[in-house]
mmCIF file with all atom_site columns, C-alpha atoms in Angstrom:
data_model
loop_
_atom_site.group_PDB
_atom_site.id
_atom_site.type_symbol
_atom_site.label_atom_id
_atom_site.label_alt_id
_atom_site.label_comp_id
_atom_site.label_asym_id
_atom_site.label_entity_id
_atom_site.label_seq_id
_atom_site.pdbx_PDB_ins_code
_atom_site.Cartn_x
_atom_site.Cartn_y
_atom_site.Cartn_z
_atom_site.occupancy
_atom_site.B_iso_or_equiv
_atom_site.pdbx_formal_charge
_atom_site.auth_seq_id
_atom_site.auth_comp_id
_atom_site.auth_asym_id
_atom_site.auth_atom_id
_atom_site.pdbx_PDB_model_num
ATOM 1   C CA . MET A 1 1   ? -5.094  9.476   11.533 1.00 0.00 ? 1   MET A CA 1
ATOM 2   C CA . VAL A 1 2   ? -3.212  12.382  9.539  1.00 0.00 ? 2   VAL A CA 1
ATOM 3   C CA . TRP A 1 3   ? -0.044  12.007  8.023  1.00 0.00 ? 3   TRP A CA 1
ATOM 4   C CA . PRO A 1 4   ? 1.944   15.595  7.471  1.00 0.00 ? 4   PRO A CA 1
ATOM 5   C CA . ALA A 1 5   ? 3.134   15.656  3.847  1.00 0.00 ? 5   ALA A CA 1
ATOM 6   C CA . ALA A 1 6   ? 6.903   14.635  4.554  1.00 0.00 ? 6   ALA A CA 1
ATOM 7   C CA . THR A 1 7   ? 5.508   10.930  5.989  1.00 0.00 ? 7   THR A CA 1
ATOM 8   C CA . ALA A 1 8   ? 3.514   10.269  3.028  1.00 0.00 ? 8   ALA A CA 1
ATOM 9   C CA . PRO A 1 9   ? 2.843   6.407   3.193  1.00 0.00 ? 9   PRO A CA 1
ATOM 10  C CA . SER A 1 10  ? 5.522   4.204   1.670  1.00 0.00 ? 10  SER A CA 1
ATOM 11  C CA . ALA A 1 11  ? 5.348   3.293   -1.828 1.00 0.00 ? 11  ALA A CA 1
ATOM 12  C CA . VAL A 1 12  ? 6.361   -0.492  -0.535 1.00 0.00 ? 12  VAL A CA 1
ATOM 13  C CA . LEU A 1 13  ? 5.505   -0.981  2.738  1.00 0.00 ? 13  LEU A CA 1
ATOM 14  C CA . ASN A 1 14  ? 2.019   1.505   4.012  1.00 0.00 ? 14  ASN A CA 1
ATOM 15  C CA . VAL A 1 15  ? 3.473   2.450   7.188  1.00 0.00 ? 15  VAL A CA 1
ATOM 16  C CA . PRO A 1 16  ? 0.257   4.125   8.537  1.00 0.00 ? 16  PRO A CA 1
ATOM 17  C CA . VAL A 1 17  ? -1.682  1.166   8.477  1.00 0.00 ? 17  VAL A CA 1
ATOM 18  C CA . ALA A 1 18  ? 1.033   -1.335  9.526  1.00 0.00 ? 18  ALA A CA 1
ATOM 19  C CA . ALA A 1 19  ? 1.166   0.865   12.820 1.00 0.00 ? 19  ALA A CA 1
ATOM 20  C CA . ARG A 1 20  ? -2.618  0.496   12.982 1.00 0.00 ? 20  ARG A CA 1
ATOM 21  C CA . VAL A 1 21  ? -2.336  -3.180  12.744 1.00 0.00 ? 21  VAL A CA 1
ATOM 22  C CA . ILE A 1 22  ? -0.233  -3.186  15.834 1.00 0.00 ? 22  ILE A CA 1
ATOM 23  C CA . SER A 1 23  ? -3.106  -1.442  17.847 1.00 0.00 ? 23  SER A CA 1
ATOM 24  C CA . PHE A 1 24  ? -5.606  -4.535  17.233 1.00 0.00 ? 24  PHE A CA 1
ATOM 25  C CA . VAL A 1 25  ? -3.220  -7.233  18.932 1.00 0.00 ? 25  VAL A CA 1
ATOM 26  C CA . GLN A 1 26  ? -4.477  -8.981  21.993 1.00 0.00 ? 26  GLN A CA 1
ATOM 27  C CA . PRO A 1 27  ? -3.924  -7.647  24.662 1.00 0.00 ? 27  PRO A CA 1
ATOM 28  C CA . THR A 1 28  ? -3.665  -4.075  23.579 1.00 0.00 ? 28  THR A CA 1
ATOM 29  C CA . PRO A 1 29  ? -0.397  -2.745  23.200 1.00 0.00 ? 29  PRO A CA 1
ATOM 30  C CA . VAL A 1 30  ? 0.961   0.050   26.180 1.00 0.00 ? 30  VAL A CA 1
ATOM 31  C CA . GLY A 1 31  ? 4.095   2.119   26.641 1.00 0.00 ? 31  GLY A CA 1
ATOM 32  C CA . LEU A 1 32  ? 7.259   1.485   24.314 1.00 0.00 ? 32  LEU A CA 1
ATOM 33  C CA . VAL A 1 33  ? 6.987   -1.023  21.354 1.00 0.00 ? 33  VAL A CA 1
ATOM 34  C CA . PRO A 1 34  ? 10.574  -1.341  20.167 1.00 0.00 ? 34  PRO A CA 1
ATOM 35  C CA . ILE A 1 35  ? 9.974   -2.181  16.398 1.00 0.00 ? 35  ILE A CA 1
ATOM 36  C CA . GLY A 1 36  ? 12.428  -3.813  14.534 1.00 0.00 ? 36  GLY A CA 1
ATOM 37  C CA . ILE A 1 37  ? 12.920  -2.945  10.767 1.00 0.00 ? 37  ILE A CA 1
ATOM 38  C CA . VAL A 1 38  ? 14.437  -6.381  8.812  1.00 0.00 ? 38  VAL A CA 1
ATOM 39  C CA . TYR A 1 39  ? 16.603  -5.723  5.816  1.00 0.00 ? 39  TYR A CA 1
ATOM 40  C CA . GLN A 1 40  ? 19.435  -6.715  4.099  1.00 0.00 ? 40  GLN A CA 1
ATOM 41  C CA . PRO A 1 41  ? 23.106  -4.877  3.711  1.00 0.00 ? 41  PRO A CA 1
ATOM 42  C CA . GLY A 1 42  ? 24.412  -4.367  0.336  1.00 0.00 ? 42  GLY A CA 1
ATOM 43  C CA . ASN A 1 43  ? 20.801  -4.693  -1.129 1.00 0.00 ? 43  ASN A CA 1
ATOM 44  C CA . ALA A 1 44  ? 19.474  -1.504  -2.762 1.00 0.00 ? 44  ALA A CA 1
ATOM 45  C CA . VAL A 1 45  ? 15.896  -1.756  -2.577 1.00 0.00 ? 45  VAL A CA 1
ATOM 46  C CA . SER A 1 46  ? 15.639  -3.343  1.195  1.00 0.00 ? 46  SER A CA 1
ATOM 47  C CA . GLU A 1 47  ? 17.815  -0.435  2.230  1.00 0.00 ? 47  GLU A CA 1
ATOM 48  C CA . ALA A 1 48  ? 15.575  2.040   0.725  1.00 0.00 ? 48  ALA A CA 1
ATOM 49  C CA . GLU A 1 49  ? 12.925  0.562   1.876  1.00 0.00 ? 49  GLU A CA 1
ATOM 50  C CA . ALA A 1 50  ? 14.068  0.038   5.258  1.00 0.00 ? 50  ALA A CA 1
ATOM 51  C CA . ASN A 1 51  ? 15.056  4.101   5.339  1.00 0.00 ? 51  ASN A CA 1
ATOM 52  C CA . ASP A 1 52  ? 11.432  5.060   3.996  1.00 0.00 ? 52  ASP A CA 1
ATOM 53  C CA . MET A 1 53  ? 10.384  2.834   7.182  1.00 0.00 ? 53  MET A CA 1
ATOM 54  C CA . GLU A 1 54  ? 11.947  4.775   9.237  1.00 0.00 ? 54  GLU A CA 1
ATOM 55  C CA . ARG A 1 55  ? 11.686  8.129   8.034  1.00 0.00 ? 55  ARG A CA 1
ATOM 56  C CA . MET A 1 56  ? 8.031   7.372   8.552  1.00 0.00 ? 56  MET A CA 1
ATOM 57  C CA . LEU A 1 57  ? 8.185   6.602   12.389 1.00 0.00 ? 57  LEU A CA 1
ATOM 58  C CA . THR A 1 58  ? 11.292  9.068   13.182 1.00 0.00 ? 58  THR A CA 1
ATOM 59  C CA . GLY A 1 59  ? 11.203  10.409  16.815 1.00 0.00 ? 59  GLY A CA 1
ATOM 60  C CA . GLY A 1 60  ? 8.549   7.718   17.639 1.00 0.00 ? 60  GLY A CA 1
ATOM 61  C CA . PHE A 1 61  ? 4.934   7.262   16.785 1.00 0.00 ? 61  PHE A CA 1
ATOM 62  C CA . THR A 1 62  ? 2.691   7.616   19.544 1.00 0.00 ? 62  THR A CA 1
ATOM 63  C CA . LEU A 1 63  ? -0.825  5.101   18.946 1.00 0.00 ? 63  LEU A CA 1
ATOM 64  C CA . GLY A 1 64  ? -3.396  4.960   21.726 1.00 0.00 ? 64  GLY A CA 1
ATOM 65  C CA . ARG A 1 65  ? -1.303  4.566   24.416 1.00 0.00 ? 65  ARG A CA 1
ATOM 66  C CA . ALA A 1 66  ? 1.615   2.993   22.711 1.00 0.00 ? 66  ALA A CA 1
ATOM 67  C CA . THR A 1 67  ? 4.497   4.368   21.648 1.00 0.00 ? 67  THR A CA 1
ATOM 68  C CA . LEU A 1 68  ? 6.390   2.991   18.623 1.00 0.00 ? 68  LEU A CA 1
ATOM 69  C CA . ARG A 1 69  ? 10.133  3.034   17.986 1.00 0.00 ? 69  ARG A CA 1
ATOM 70  C CA . THR A 1 70  ? 11.927  1.555   15.132 1.00 0.00 ? 70  THR A CA 1
ATOM 71  C CA . ARG A 1 71  ? 15.584  0.459   15.131 1.00 0.00 ? 71  ARG A CA 1
ATOM 72  C CA . ARG A 1 72  ? 17.067  -1.633  12.049 1.00 0.00 ? 72  ARG A CA 1
ATOM 73  C CA . VAL A 1 73  ? 17.825  -5.026  12.218 1.00 0.00 ? 73  VAL A CA 1
ATOM 74  C CA . ALA A 1 74  ? 20.240  -6.739  9.259  1.00 0.00 ? 74  ALA A CA 1
ATOM 75  C CA . VAL A 1 75  ? 18.605  -10.007 8.311  1.00 0.00 ? 75  VAL A CA 1
ATOM 76  C CA . SER A 1 76  ? 22.380  -11.235 9.183  1.00 0.00 ? 76  SER A CA 1
ATOM 77  C CA . ASN A 1 77  ? 21.970  -10.354 12.600 1.00 0.00 ? 77  ASN A CA 1
ATOM 78  C CA . LEU A 1 78  ? 18.579  -11.585 13.858 1.00 0.00 ? 78  LEU A CA 1
ATOM 79  C CA . GLY A 1 79  ? 19.561  -11.808 17.142 1.00 0.00 ? 79  GLY A CA 1
ATOM 80  C CA . GLN A 1 80  ? 18.682  -8.236  17.672 1.00 0.00 ? 80  GLN A CA 1
ATOM 81  C CA . LEU A 1 81  ? 15.295  -8.668  17.610 1.00 0.00 ? 81  LEU A CA 1
ATOM 82  C CA . ALA A 1 82  ? 15.388  -10.050 20.967 1.00 0.00 ? 82  ALA A CA 1
ATOM 83  C CA . SER A 1 83  ? 13.961  -7.149  22.311 1.00 0.00 ? 83  SER A CA 1
ATOM 84  C CA . THR A 1 84  ? 11.429  -5.867  19.403 1.00 0.00 ? 84  THR A CA 1
ATOM 85  C CA . LYS A 1 85  ? 7.725   -6.879  19.826 1.00 0.00 ? 85  LYS A CA 1
ATOM 86  C CA . VAL A 1 86  ? 6.922   -6.122  16.066 1.00 0.00 ? 86  VAL A CA 1
ATOM 87  C CA . ALA A 1 87  ? 9.106   -6.421  12.940 1.00 0.00 ? 87  ALA A CA 1
ATOM 88  C CA . PHE A 1 88  ? 8.892   -4.546  9.676  1.00 0.00 ? 88  PHE A CA 1
ATOM 89  C CA . ILE A 1 89  ? 10.165  -7.244  6.944  1.00 0.00 ? 89  ILE A CA 1
ATOM 90  C CA . THR A 1 90  ? 11.369  -5.505  4.147  1.00 0.00 ? 90  THR A CA 1
ATOM 91  C CA . THR A 1 91  ? 10.994  -6.930  0.531  1.00 0.00 ? 91  THR A CA 1
ATOM 92  C CA . GLY A 1 92  ? 13.509  -8.685  -1.047 1.00 0.00 ? 92  GLY A CA 1
ATOM 93  C CA . LEU A 1 93  ? 14.633  -10.826 1.871  1.00 0.00 ? 93  LEU A CA 1
ATOM 94  C CA . ARG A 1 94  ? 13.026  -14.377 0.382  1.00 0.00 ? 94  ARG A CA 1
ATOM 95  C CA . ALA A 1 95  ? 15.889  -15.892 0.495  1.00 0.00 ? 95  ALA A CA 1
ATOM 96  C CA . HIS A 1 96  ? 15.933  -15.065 4.701  1.00 0.00 ? 96  HIS A CA 1
ATOM 97  C CA . GLN A 1 97  ? 12.125  -15.345 5.386  1.00 0.00 ? 97  GLN A CA 1
ATOM 98  C CA . ASP A 1 98  ? 12.861  -19.166 6.954  1.00 0.00 ? 98  ASP A CA 1
ATOM 99  C CA . GLU A 1 99  ? 15.633  -17.310 9.529  1.00 0.00 ? 99  GLU A CA 1
ATOM 100 C CA . VAL A 1 100 ? 13.223  -14.638 10.298 1.00 0.00 ? 100 VAL A CA 1
ATOM 101 C CA . ALA A 1 101 ? 9.801   -16.851 10.901 1.00 0.00 ? 101 ALA A CA 1
ATOM 102 C CA . ALA A 1 102 ? 11.823  -19.220 13.294 1.00 0.00 ? 102 ALA A CA 1
ATOM 103 C CA . VAL A 1 103 ? 13.345  -16.413 15.177 1.00 0.00 ? 103 VAL A CA 1
ATOM 104 C CA . ALA A 1 104 ? 9.856   -14.393 14.950 1.00 0.00 ? 104 ALA A CA 1
ATOM 105 C CA . SER A 1 105 ? 7.841   -17.429 16.031 1.00 0.00 ? 105 SER A CA 1
ATOM 106 C CA . ALA A 1 106 ? 10.031  -18.176 18.944 1.00 0.00 ? 106 ALA A CA 1
ATOM 107 C CA . GLN A 1 107 ? 10.224  -14.500 20.031 1.00 0.00 ? 107 GLN A CA 1
ATOM 108 C CA . SER A 1 108 ? 6.572   -13.673 19.573 1.00 0.00 ? 108 SER A CA 1
ATOM 109 C CA . ILE A 1 109 ? 6.938   -10.840 17.283 1.00 0.00 ? 109 ILE A CA 1
ATOM 110 C CA . LEU A 1 110 ? 4.461   -9.809  14.768 1.00 0.00 ? 110 LEU A CA 1
ATOM 111 C CA . THR A 1 111 ? 6.092   -9.854  11.820 1.00 0.00 ? 111 THR A CA 1
ATOM 112 C CA . ILE A 1 112 ? 4.790   -6.946  8.579  1.00 0.00 ? 112 ILE A CA 1
ATOM 113 C CA . THR A 1 113 ? 5.551   -7.243  5.387  1.00 0.00 ? 113 THR A CA 1
ATOM 114 C CA . ALA A 1 114 ? 4.438   -5.846  1.816  1.00 0.00 ? 114 ALA A CA 1
ATOM 115 C CA . ASP A 1 115 ? 5.256   -9.330  0.239  1.00 0.00 ? 115 ASP A CA 1
ATOM 116 C CA . ALA A 1 116 ? 1.978   -11.261 0.411  1.00 0.00 ? 116 ALA A CA 1
ATOM 117 C CA . GLY A 1 117 ? 3.888   -14.124 -0.915 1.00 0.00 ? 117 GLY A CA 1
ATOM 118 C CA . CYS A 1 118 ? 5.901   -14.444 2.559  1.00 0.00 ? 118 CYS A CA 1
ATOM 119 C CA . VAL A 1 119 ? 2.010   -14.345 4.216  1.00 0.00 ? 119 VAL A CA 1
ATOM 120 C CA . VAL A 1 120 ? 1.132   -16.878 2.025  1.00 0.00 ? 120 VAL A CA 1
ATOM 121 C CA . ALA A 1 121 ? 3.817   -18.778 2.584  1.00 0.00 ? 121 ALA A CA 1
ATOM 122 C CA . GLY A 1 122 ? 3.596   -18.475 6.458  1.00 0.00 ? 122 GLY A CA 1
ATOM 123 C CA . ARG A 1 123 ? 6.611   -16.952 7.011  1.00 0.00 ? 123 ARG A CA 1
ATOM 124 C CA . CYS A 1 124 ? 4.804   -13.901 8.225  1.00 0.00 ? 124 CYS A CA 1
ATOM 125 C CA . ILE A 1 125 ? 2.201   -12.669 9.893  1.00 0.00 ? 125 ILE A CA 1
ATOM 126 C CA . VAL A 1 126 ? 1.073   -9.948  8.173  1.00 0.00 ? 126 VAL A CA 1
ATOM 127 C CA . GLY A 1 127 ? 0.802   -8.399  4.611  1.00 0.00 ? 127 GLY A CA 1
ATOM 128 C CA . ILE A 1 128 ? -0.034  -5.138  3.799  1.00 0.00 ? 128 ILE A CA 1
ATOM 129 C CA . THR A 1 129 ? -0.716  -4.556  -0.335 1.00 0.00 ? 129 THR A CA 1
ATOM 130 C CA . GLY A 1 130 ? -1.903  -2.094  -2.611 1.00 0.00 ? 130 GLY A CA 1
ATOM 131 C CA . ALA A 1 131 ? -1.572  1.144   -4.022 1.00 0.00 ? 131 ALA A CA 1
ATOM 132 C CA . SER A 1 132 ? -5.066  2.194   -4.684 1.00 0.00 ? 132 SER A CA 1
ATOM 133 C CA . LYS A 1 133 ? -6.911  0.302   -2.788 1.00 0.00 ? 133 LYS A CA 1
ATOM 134 C CA . THR A 1 134 ? -5.055  -1.431  0.908  1.00 0.00 ? 134 THR A CA 1
ATOM 135 C CA . GLN A 1 135 ? -5.359  -5.317  1.541  1.00 0.00 ? 135 GLN A CA 1
ATOM 136 C CA . ILE A 1 136 ? -4.363  -7.180  4.400  1.00 0.00 ? 136 ILE A CA 1
ATOM 137 C CA . ILE A 1 137 ? -3.863  -10.056 4.467  1.00 0.00 ? 137 ILE A CA 1
ATOM 138 C CA . VAL A 1 138 ? -3.468  -12.172 7.681  1.00 0.00 ? 138 VAL A CA 1
ATOM 139 C CA . ASN A 1 139 ? -1.827  -16.113 8.473  1.00 0.00 ? 139 ASN A CA 1
ATOM 140 C CA . LYS A 1 140 ? -3.658  -17.739 10.845 1.00 0.00 ? 140 LYS A CA 1
ATOM 141 C CA . ALA A 1 141 ? -0.982  -20.381 11.268 1.00 0.00 ? 141 ALA A CA 1
ATOM 142 C CA . ALA A 1 142 ? 1.773   -17.757 11.465 1.00 0.00 ? 142 ALA A CA 1
ATOM 143 C CA . ALA A 1 143 ? -0.037  -15.976 14.044 1.00 0.00 ? 143 ALA A CA 1
ATOM 144 C CA . HIS A 1 144 ? -0.893  -18.809 16.023 1.00 0.00 ? 144 HIS A CA 1
ATOM 145 C CA . ARG A 1 145 ? 2.820   -19.890 15.945 1.00 0.00 ? 145 ARG A CA 1
ATOM 146 C CA . SER A 1 146 ? 4.226   -17.138 17.204 1.00 0.00 ? 146 SER A CA 1
ATOM 147 C CA . ARG A 1 147 ? 1.318   -16.470 19.690 1.00 0.00 ? 147 ARG A CA 1
ATOM 148 C CA . ILE A 1 148 ? -0.458  -12.824 18.127 1.00 0.00 ? 148 ILE A CA 1
ATOM 149 C CA . ARG A 1 149 ? -3.849  -13.255 18.684 1.00 0.00 ? 149 ARG A CA 1
ATOM 150 C CA . PHE A 1 150 ? -6.270  -9.866  16.921 1.00 0.00 ? 150 PHE A CA 1
ATOM 151 C CA . GLY A 1 151 ? -9.332  -8.753  18.423 1.00 0.00 ? 151 GLY A CA 1
ATOM 152 C CA . SER A 1 152 ? -12.119 -10.231 16.211 1.00 0.00 ? 152 SER A CA 1
ATOM 153 C CA . ALA A 1 153 ? -13.551 -6.643  14.758 1.00 0.00 ? 153 ALA A CA 1
ATOM 154 C CA . PHE A 1 154 ? -9.934  -6.093  13.185 1.00 0.00 ? 154 PHE A CA 1
ATOM 155 C CA . LEU A 1 155 ? -10.013 -9.828  11.609 1.00 0.00 ? 155 LEU A CA 1
ATOM 156 C CA . MET A 1 156 ? -13.372 -9.030  10.388 1.00 0.00 ? 156 MET A CA 1
ATOM 157 C CA . LEU A 1 157 ? -11.940 -6.439  7.991  1.00 0.00 ? 157 LEU A CA 1
ATOM 158 C CA . VAL A 1 158 ? -8.757  -8.513  6.756  1.00 0.00 ? 158 VAL A CA 1
ATOM 159 C CA . LYS A 1 159 ? -8.429  -11.495 4.516  1.00 0.00 ? 159 LYS A CA 1
ATOM 160 C CA . GLU A 1 160 ? -7.308  -14.812 6.678  1.00 0.00 ? 160 GLU A CA 1
ATOM 161 C CA . VAL A 1 161 ? -4.965  -17.388 4.438  1.00 0.00 ? 161 VAL A CA 1
#
């Protein structure tokens, strides 16, 4: 996957890798895949990260037979995640991770973040970390609670906790 210079990977969440992770969900997503970018209004870091994620996927992004479309969801209004299949969780939301996890589990939403602590704590399903060397962490229990399954080839490439 080649990204134009204007959409180079995010300094926080590696959005191109996050997009590829979605393609390993079983069954493979097809058609429109709505993605909620969960952020905290008024939190400059969270807002900047949400801006970066939106910019990366502006106008949608096609991956195989799926088209990814994003929209922002304020952490204070998680009900807006109802029609999403994936949620990118910005960093700096530790105080709200339990709420996000509860909504994601109830609605079978794949959560992806750069906050490894969220994944280790079982509140997020996938964590993508590292600037020079990307590492993907998957929390098996969180995935099970949200009824998210990944292909075996993907699971051989990641660290499971």
